[in-house]
Amino acid sequence: MKFDRINEFIQAHETMRKGYWWARTSNKETIEAARVTVFTLGDYPEQDSAENLTELFEIAERFDHRYLVVKDRFVQFIGGYNIPDHKFFTRTLRDHIKQTLAIRSYDTANLNLELQVSDKNSICNTFRPSYYMNVCMPTHQGVYDVTSRKKITNRQEVIKTFWKFGFIARRGRPLSVAKDTVGATSSEIEKLVDDYNLVTKSIGLDKKMTEYRRRTITTFNTISRYCAWPGTW
């Protein structure tokens, strides 16, 4: 996979878009340099991004993953077998990630895949090389069916698909599998929904707001603000 030209293009484009407010060091010269960078790189970042997507599909197929989530700074493989780190991070990929991040001294490379197992024993592997590193261009981001290699554009279909594997969705464009630490497990969500419905019904009957009821409502609203599942879209 190739990331250097993608990151260079996106950083230059952001400098142009946000202008002098993008960074304290931004000035007329840096913005003009960003324009030159975008012009010079041309279509290469898009080509690299398309090749990255193809390679990600091949990895997903190799480990029998059903769905692929491609966001700006991370990728998720859903519904297959756990991908061993040494099978994913080849020496060439490791060196390229480190080289791409070397231009930013505060970036550190993450050379491990995150593993999340749902209550239904389904696996989600997350590739997140850095919180500041772009994996693909915006045109290639989305949720894909690995078999057809087509994007799933229906938002509710994506949420239902994640739920089928025991995961809740993280809101955003595109949707992604939410970490348990951000939301909750599917069994916890089911219990929370039952408690929330019971509490709201009880409040409607006796007009009382106990601390338990308040905390249940607050917990539900907090998680649903960042996450989605069937019925809470």
PDB file of C-alpha atoms in Angstrom:
ATOM      1  CA  MET A   1       0.000   0.000   0.000  1.00  0.00           C
ATOM      2  CA  LYS A   2       1.032   3.593  -0.643  1.00  0.00           C
ATOM      3  CA  PHE A   3       0.271   6.509   1.640  1.00  0.00           C
ATOM      4  CA  ASP A   4       2.890   9.230   1.135  1.00  0.00           C
ATOM      5  CA  ARG A   5       1.351  10.988  -1.898  1.00  0.00           C
ATOM      6  CA  ILE A   6      -2.146  10.666  -0.433  1.00  0.00           C
ATOM      7  CA  ASN A   7      -1.078  12.361   2.787  1.00  0.00           C
ATOM      8  CA  GLU A   8       0.936  15.001   0.960  1.00  0.00           C
ATOM      9  CA  PHE A   9      -2.034  15.848  -1.270  1.00  0.00           C
ATOM     10  CA  ILE A  10      -4.589  16.001   1.556  1.00  0.00           C
ATOM     11  CA  GLN A  11      -2.323  18.115   3.763  1.00  0.00           C
ATOM     12  CA  ALA A  12      -1.710  20.570   0.898  1.00  0.00           C
ATOM     13  CA  HIS A  13      -5.419  20.658   0.033  1.00  0.00           C
ATOM     14  CA  GLU A  14      -6.317  21.404   3.659  1.00  0.00           C
ATOM     15  CA  THR A  15      -3.763  24.216   3.752  1.00  0.00           C
ATOM     16  CA  MET A  16      -5.356  25.733   0.647  1.00  0.00           C
ATOM     17  CA  ARG A  17      -8.913  25.271   1.927  1.00  0.00           C
ATOM     18  CA  LYS A  18      -8.381  26.665   5.412  1.00  0.00           C
ATOM     19  CA  GLY A  19      -5.832  29.264   4.433  1.00  0.00           C
ATOM     20  CA  TYR A  20      -4.056  31.237   7.119  1.00  0.00           C
ATOM     21  CA  TRP A  21      -6.084  29.629   9.901  1.00  0.00           C
ATOM     22  CA  TRP A  22      -4.840  26.127   9.043  1.00  0.00           C
ATOM     23  CA  ALA A  23      -1.561  26.569  10.915  1.00  0.00           C
ATOM     24  CA  ARG A  24       0.316  29.333  12.688  1.00  0.00           C
ATOM     25  CA  THR A  25       3.055  29.127  10.063  1.00  0.00           C
ATOM     26  CA  SER A  26       0.647  29.584   7.136  1.00  0.00           C
ATOM     27  CA  ASN A  27       1.385  32.566   4.948  1.00  0.00           C
ATOM     28  CA  LYS A  28       1.189  33.548   1.308  1.00  0.00           C
ATOM     29  CA  GLU A  29       4.264  31.465   0.453  1.00  0.00           C
ATOM     30  CA  THR A  30       3.080  28.269   2.171  1.00  0.00           C
ATOM     31  CA  ILE A  31      -0.351  28.491   0.573  1.00  0.00           C
ATOM     32  CA  GLU A  32       1.222  28.999  -2.846  1.00  0.00           C
ATOM     33  CA  ALA A  33       3.511  26.020  -2.174  1.00  0.00           C
ATOM     34  CA  ALA A  34       0.439  23.945  -1.331  1.00  0.00           C
ATOM     35  CA  ARG A  35      -1.121  24.874  -4.676  1.00  0.00           C
ATOM     36  CA  VAL A  36       2.037  23.784  -6.465  1.00  0.00           C
ATOM     37  CA  THR A  37       2.016  20.474  -4.536  1.00  0.00           C
ATOM     38  CA  VAL A  38      -1.590  19.733  -5.497  1.00  0.00           C
ATOM     39  CA  PHE A  39      -0.884  20.564  -9.138  1.00  0.00           C
ATOM     40  CA  THR A  40       2.327  18.514  -9.235  1.00  0.00           C
ATOM     41  CA  LEU A  41       0.829  15.411  -7.638  1.00  0.00           C
ATOM     42  CA  GLY A  42      -2.054  15.439 -10.106  1.00  0.00           C
ATOM     43  CA  ASP A  43      -3.925  12.118 -10.271  1.00  0.00           C
ATOM     44  CA  TYR A  44      -1.264  10.059  -8.490  1.00  0.00           C
ATOM     45  CA  PRO A  45      -2.950  10.239  -5.034  1.00  0.00           C
ATOM     46  CA  GLU A  46      -6.226   8.962  -6.533  1.00  0.00           C
ATOM     47  CA  GLN A  47      -4.379   6.142  -8.284  1.00  0.00           C
ATOM     48  CA  ASP A  48      -2.547   5.180  -5.077  1.00  0.00           C
ATOM     49  CA  SER A  49      -5.836   5.278  -3.173  1.00  0.00           C
ATOM     50  CA  ALA A  50      -7.537   3.005  -5.732  1.00  0.00           C
ATOM     51  CA  GLU A  51      -4.632   0.532  -5.501  1.00  0.00           C
ATOM     52  CA  ASN A  52      -4.851   0.623  -1.692  1.00  0.00           C
ATOM     53  CA  LEU A  53      -8.557  -0.195  -1.870  1.00  0.00           C
ATOM     54  CA  THR A  54      -7.889  -3.146  -4.172  1.00  0.00           C
ATOM     55  CA  GLU A  55      -5.256  -4.484  -1.788  1.00  0.00           C
ATOM     56  CA  LEU A  56      -7.606  -4.072   1.169  1.00  0.00           C
ATOM     57  CA  PHE A  57     -10.266  -6.102  -0.666  1.00  0.00           C
ATOM     58  CA  GLU A  58      -7.708  -8.840  -1.298  1.00  0.00           C
ATOM     59  CA  ILE A  59      -6.783  -8.957   2.399  1.00  0.00           C
ATOM     60  CA  ALA A  60     -10.476  -9.056   3.369  1.00  0.00           C
ATOM     61  CA  GLU A  61     -11.103 -11.947   0.971  1.00  0.00           C
ATOM     62  CA  ARG A  62      -8.031 -13.847   2.199  1.00  0.00           C
ATOM     63  CA  PHE A  63      -9.400 -13.862   5.749  1.00  0.00           C
ATOM     64  CA  ASP A  64     -13.032 -14.351   4.740  1.00  0.00           C
ATOM     65  CA  HIS A  65     -14.249 -10.940   5.921  1.00  0.00           C
ATOM     66  CA  ARG A  66     -17.692  -9.985   4.681  1.00  0.00           C
ATOM     67  CA  TYR A  67     -17.532  -6.213   4.932  1.00  0.00           C
ATOM     68  CA  LEU A  68     -14.908  -3.508   4.653  1.00  0.00           C
ATOM     69  CA  VAL A  69     -15.096  -0.029   6.172  1.00  0.00           C
ATOM     70  CA  VAL A  70     -12.727   2.530   4.678  1.00  0.00           C
ATOM     71  CA  LYS A  71     -12.484   5.879   6.440  1.00  0.00           C
ATOM     72  CA  ASP A  72      -9.923   8.647   6.161  1.00  0.00           C
ATOM     73  CA  ARG A  73      -7.589   7.363   8.882  1.00  0.00           C
ATOM     74  CA  PHE A  74      -8.569   3.761   9.517  1.00  0.00           C
ATOM     75  CA  VAL A  75      -9.932   0.613   7.894  1.00  0.00           C
ATOM     76  CA  GLN A  76     -12.115  -2.103   9.432  1.00  0.00           C
ATOM     77  CA  PHE A  77     -12.483  -5.733   8.351  1.00  0.00           C
ATOM     78  CA  ILE A  78     -15.757  -7.238   9.601  1.00  0.00           C
ATOM     79  CA  GLY A  79     -17.167 -10.743   9.866  1.00  0.00           C
ATOM     80  CA  GLY A  80     -14.193 -12.969   9.080  1.00  0.00           C
ATOM     81  CA  TYR A  81     -11.157 -14.434  10.820  1.00  0.00           C
ATOM     82  CA  ASN A  82      -8.646 -12.576  12.943  1.00  0.00           C
ATOM     83  CA  ILE A  83      -5.819 -11.177  10.794  1.00  0.00           C
ATOM     84  CA  PRO A  84      -2.396 -11.862  12.370  1.00  0.00           C
ATOM     85  CA  ASP A  85      -0.243  -8.736  12.577  1.00  0.00           C
ATOM     86  CA  HIS A  86       2.692 -10.424  10.847  1.00  0.00           C
ATOM     87  CA  LYS A  87       0.463 -11.380   7.906  1.00  0.00           C
ATOM     88  CA  PHE A  88      -0.660  -7.789   7.438  1.00  0.00           C
ATOM     89  CA  PHE A  89       2.353  -5.669   8.331  1.00  0.00           C
ATOM     90  CA  THR A  90       5.000  -6.796   5.889  1.00  0.00           C
ATOM     91  CA  ARG A  91       8.479  -5.299   6.191  1.00  0.00           C
ATOM     92  CA  THR A  92       7.762  -3.087   3.164  1.00  0.00           C
ATOM     93  CA  LEU A  93       4.498  -1.805   4.665  1.00  0.00           C
ATOM     94  CA  ARG A  94       6.106  -1.147   8.050  1.00  0.00           C
ATOM     95  CA  ASP A  95       8.925   0.850   6.470  1.00  0.00           C
ATOM     96  CA  HIS A  96       6.551   2.811   4.255  1.00  0.00           C
ATOM     97  CA  ILE A  97       4.279   3.773   7.170  1.00  0.00           C
ATOM     98  CA  LYS A  98       7.250   4.947   9.229  1.00  0.00           C
ATOM     99  CA  GLN A  99       8.653   6.887   6.274  1.00  0.00           C
ATOM    100  CA  THR A 100       5.291   8.548   5.591  1.00  0.00           C
ATOM    101  CA  LEU A 101       4.955   9.608   9.226  1.00  0.00           C
ATOM    102  CA  ALA A 102       8.562  10.796   9.489  1.00  0.00           C
ATOM    103  CA  ILE A 103       7.622  14.188   8.022  1.00  0.00           C
ATOM    104  CA  ARG A 104       5.636  14.879  11.193  1.00  0.00           C
ATOM    105  CA  SER A 105       7.820  14.460  14.217  1.00  0.00           C
ATOM    106  CA  TYR A 106       4.830  14.144  16.568  1.00  0.00           C
ATOM    107  CA  ASP A 107       3.307  11.196  14.701  1.00  0.00           C
ATOM    108  CA  THR A 108       3.971   7.659  15.883  1.00  0.00           C
ATOM    109  CA  ALA A 109       3.217   4.527  13.895  1.00  0.00           C
ATOM    110  CA  ASN A 110       0.801   1.888  15.162  1.00  0.00           C
ATOM    111  CA  LEU A 111       1.939  -1.417  13.674  1.00  0.00           C
ATOM    112  CA  ASN A 112      -0.727  -3.597  15.262  1.00  0.00           C
ATOM    113  CA  LEU A 113      -4.265  -4.410  14.218  1.00  0.00           C
ATOM    114  CA  GLU A 114      -6.961  -3.712  16.799  1.00  0.00           C
ATOM    115  CA  LEU A 115      -9.149  -6.744  17.535  1.00  0.00           C
ATOM    116  CA  GLN A 116     -12.758  -6.419  18.657  1.00  0.00           C
ATOM    117  CA  VAL A 117     -14.973  -9.450  19.278  1.00  0.00           C
ATOM    118  CA  SER A 118     -18.737  -8.988  19.558  1.00  0.00           C
ATOM    119  CA  ASP A 119     -21.193 -10.827  21.797  1.00  0.00           C
ATOM    120  CA  LYS A 120     -21.938 -12.998  18.753  1.00  0.00           C
ATOM    121  CA  ASN A 121     -18.232 -13.920  18.460  1.00  0.00           C
ATOM    122  CA  SER A 122     -17.875 -11.931  15.265  1.00  0.00           C
ATOM    123  CA  ILE A 123     -14.545 -10.251  14.594  1.00  0.00           C
ATOM    124  CA  CYS A 124     -13.709  -6.697  13.618  1.00  0.00           C
ATOM    125  CA  ASN A 125     -10.056  -5.977  12.802  1.00  0.00           C
ATOM    126  CA  THR A 126      -9.098  -2.297  12.646  1.00  0.00           C
ATOM    127  CA  PHE A 127      -6.066  -0.973  10.765  1.00  0.00           C
ATOM    128  CA  ARG A 128      -5.177   2.466  12.161  1.00  0.00           C
ATOM    129  CA  PRO A 129      -1.568   3.352  11.257  1.00  0.00           C
ATOM    130  CA  SER A 130      -1.810   6.738  12.994  1.00  0.00           C
ATOM    131  CA  TYR A 131      -4.448   9.208  14.139  1.00  0.00           C
ATOM    132  CA  TYR A 132      -2.895  11.727  11.698  1.00  0.00           C
ATOM    133  CA  MET A 133      -2.345   9.529   8.658  1.00  0.00           C
ATOM    134  CA  ASN A 134      -4.758   9.184   5.737  1.00  0.00           C
ATOM    135  CA  VAL A 135      -5.272   5.730   4.237  1.00  0.00           C
ATOM    136  CA  CYS A 136      -7.421   6.576   1.198  1.00  0.00           C
ATOM    137  CA  MET A 137      -8.753   9.575  -0.676  1.00  0.00           C
ATOM    138  CA  PRO A 138     -12.347  10.708   0.072  1.00  0.00           C
ATOM    139  CA  THR A 139     -13.674   9.167  -3.175  1.00  0.00           C
ATOM    140  CA  HIS A 140     -12.776   5.671  -1.946  1.00  0.00           C
ATOM    141  CA  GLN A 141     -14.128   5.971   1.587  1.00  0.00           C
ATOM    142  CA  GLY A 142     -17.277   4.068   2.497  1.00  0.00           C
ATOM    143  CA  VAL A 143     -18.727   0.733   3.640  1.00  0.00           C
ATOM    144  CA  TYR A 144     -18.235  -2.073   1.128  1.00  0.00           C
ATOM    145  CA  ASP A 145     -19.650  -5.534   0.550  1.00  0.00           C
ATOM    146  CA  VAL A 146     -16.463  -7.534   0.018  1.00  0.00           C
ATOM    147  CA  THR A 147     -18.088 -10.111  -2.276  1.00  0.00           C
ATOM    148  CA  SER A 148     -19.449  -7.568  -4.758  1.00  0.00           C
ATOM    149  CA  ARG A 149     -16.818  -4.896  -3.964  1.00  0.00           C
ATOM    150  CA  LYS A 150     -19.611  -2.326  -4.073  1.00  0.00           C
ATOM    151  CA  LYS A 151     -20.409   0.429  -1.587  1.00  0.00           C
ATOM    152  CA  ILE A 152     -23.450   0.063   0.627  1.00  0.00           C
ATOM    153  CA  THR A 153     -25.030   3.497   0.389  1.00  0.00           C
ATOM    154  CA  ASN A 154     -28.166   2.832   2.429  1.00  0.00           C
ATOM    155  CA  ARG A 155     -27.413   4.014   5.952  1.00  0.00           C
ATOM    156  CA  GLN A 156     -29.991   1.832   7.690  1.00  0.00           C
ATOM    157  CA  GLU A 157     -28.754  -1.216   5.789  1.00  0.00           C
ATOM    158  CA  VAL A 158     -25.230  -0.587   7.123  1.00  0.00           C
ATOM    159  CA  ILE A 159     -26.501  -0.265  10.700  1.00  0.00           C
ATOM    160  CA  LYS A 160     -28.531  -3.481  10.365  1.00  0.00           C
ATOM    161  CA  THR A 161     -25.515  -5.265   8.874  1.00  0.00           C
ATOM    162  CA  PHE A 162     -23.257  -4.285  11.773  1.00  0.00           C
ATOM    163  CA  TRP A 163     -25.953  -5.301  14.261  1.00  0.00           C
ATOM    164  CA  LYS A 164     -26.269  -8.706  12.585  1.00  0.00           C
ATOM    165  CA  PHE A 165     -22.640  -9.327  13.570  1.00  0.00           C
ATOM    166  CA  GLY A 166     -23.215  -7.982  17.087  1.00  0.00           C
ATOM    167  CA  PHE A 167     -21.700  -4.519  16.602  1.00  0.00           C
ATOM    168  CA  ILE A 168     -23.241  -1.088  16.977  1.00  0.00           C
ATOM    169  CA  ALA A 169     -22.427   1.646  14.477  1.00  0.00           C
ATOM    170  CA  ARG A 170     -20.338   4.749  15.125  1.00  0.00           C
ATOM    171  CA  ARG A 171     -22.050   7.759  13.623  1.00  0.00           C
ATOM    172  CA  GLY A 172     -20.196   9.627  10.897  1.00  0.00           C
ATOM    173  CA  ARG A 173     -19.581   9.623   7.164  1.00  0.00           C
ATOM    174  CA  PRO A 174     -19.155   6.800   6.505  1.00  0.00           C
ATOM    175  CA  LEU A 175     -20.478   4.772   9.427  1.00  0.00           C
ATOM    176  CA  SER A 176     -18.044   2.444  11.166  1.00  0.00           C
ATOM    177  CA  VAL A 177     -18.074  -0.187  13.917  1.00  0.00           C
ATOM    178  CA  ALA A 178     -18.091   1.551  17.303  1.00  0.00           C
ATOM    179  CA  LYS A 179     -15.565   0.545  19.926  1.00  0.00           C
ATOM    180  CA  ASP A 180     -17.121  -0.950  23.042  1.00  0.00           C
ATOM    181  CA  THR A 181     -15.345   1.755  25.043  1.00  0.00           C
ATOM    182  CA  VAL A 182     -17.173   4.427  23.034  1.00  0.00           C
ATOM    183  CA  GLY A 183     -20.601   2.795  23.063  1.00  0.00           C
ATOM    184  CA  ALA A 184     -21.496  -0.590  24.528  1.00  0.00           C
ATOM    185  CA  THR A 185     -21.798  -4.245  23.590  1.00  0.00           C
ATOM    186  CA  SER A 186     -24.920  -5.348  21.740  1.00  0.00           C
ATOM    187  CA  SER A 187     -26.260  -7.180  24.812  1.00  0.00           C
ATOM    188  CA  GLU A 188     -25.720  -4.053  26.909  1.00  0.00           C
ATOM    189  CA  ILE A 189     -27.562  -1.999  24.296  1.00  0.00           C
ATOM    190  CA  GLU A 190     -30.496  -4.410  24.367  1.00  0.00           C
ATOM    191  CA  LYS A 191     -30.713  -4.105  28.160  1.00  0.00           C
ATOM    192  CA  LEU A 192     -30.314  -0.333  28.011  1.00  0.00           C
ATOM    193  CA  VAL A 193     -33.127  -0.008  25.457  1.00  0.00           C
ATOM    194  CA  ASP A 194     -35.433  -2.135  27.631  1.00  0.00           C
ATOM    195  CA  ASP A 195     -34.588  -0.043  30.715  1.00  0.00           C
ATOM    196  CA  TYR A 196     -35.008   3.204  28.795  1.00  0.00           C
ATOM    197  CA  ASN A 197     -38.438   2.195  27.471  1.00  0.00           C
ATOM    198  CA  LEU A 198     -39.536   1.070  30.949  1.00  0.00           C
ATOM    199  CA  VAL A 199     -38.288   4.292  32.553  1.00  0.00           C
ATOM    200  CA  THR A 200     -39.954   6.601  30.021  1.00  0.00           C
ATOM    201  CA  LYS A 201     -43.204   4.654  30.407  1.00  0.00           C
ATOM    202  CA  SER A 202     -42.999   4.893  34.217  1.00  0.00           C
ATOM    203  CA  ILE A 203     -42.359   8.636  34.072  1.00  0.00           C
ATOM    204  CA  GLY A 204     -45.438   9.010  31.911  1.00  0.00           C
ATOM    205  CA  LEU A 205     -47.519   7.161  34.513  1.00  0.00           C
ATOM    206  CA  ASP A 206     -46.360   8.578  37.864  1.00  0.00           C
ATOM    207  CA  LYS A 207     -44.616  11.786  36.715  1.00  0.00           C
ATOM    208  CA  LYS A 208     -41.623  11.052  38.953  1.00  0.00           C
ATOM    209  CA  MET A 209     -37.965  11.532  38.081  1.00  0.00           C
ATOM    210  CA  THR A 210     -35.737   9.373  40.267  1.00  0.00           C
ATOM    211  CA  GLU A 211     -31.941   9.390  40.090  1.00  0.00           C
ATOM    212  CA  TYR A 212     -32.033   5.939  38.492  1.00  0.00           C
ATOM    213  CA  ARG A 213     -34.440   7.131  35.815  1.00  0.00           C
ATOM    214  CA  ARG A 214     -32.381  10.259  35.187  1.00  0.00           C
ATOM    215  CA  ARG A 215     -29.161   8.266  34.825  1.00  0.00           C
ATOM    216  CA  THR A 216     -30.813   5.717  32.520  1.00  0.00           C
ATOM    217  CA  ILE A 217     -32.068   8.455  30.214  1.00  0.00           C
ATOM    218  CA  THR A 218     -28.709  10.251  30.310  1.00  0.00           C
ATOM    219  CA  THR A 219     -26.806   7.052  29.478  1.00  0.00           C
ATOM    220  CA  PHE A 220     -29.136   6.252  26.587  1.00  0.00           C
ATOM    221  CA  ASN A 221     -28.931   9.773  25.162  1.00  0.00           C
ATOM    222  CA  THR A 222     -25.134   9.912  25.517  1.00  0.00           C
ATOM    223  CA  ILE A 223     -24.514   6.617  23.717  1.00  0.00           C
ATOM    224  CA  SER A 224     -27.131   7.253  21.018  1.00  0.00           C
ATOM    225  CA  ARG A 225     -25.572  10.652  20.318  1.00  0.00           C
ATOM    226  CA  TYR A 226     -22.403   8.945  19.069  1.00  0.00           C
ATOM    227  CA  CYS A 227     -23.681   5.485  18.087  1.00  0.00           C
ATOM    228  CA  ALA A 228     -26.593   3.948  16.201  1.00  0.00           C
ATOM    229  CA  TRP A 229     -28.378   0.584  16.089  1.00  0.00           C
ATOM    230  CA  PRO A 230     -31.694  -0.705  14.697  1.00  0.00           C
ATOM    231  CA  GLY A 231     -34.494   1.433  16.082  1.00  0.00           C
ATOM    232  CA  THR A 232     -32.097   4.229  17.036  1.00  0.00           C
ATOM    233  CA  TRP A 233     -30.950   5.406  13.638  1.00  0.00           C
TER     234      TRP A 233
END
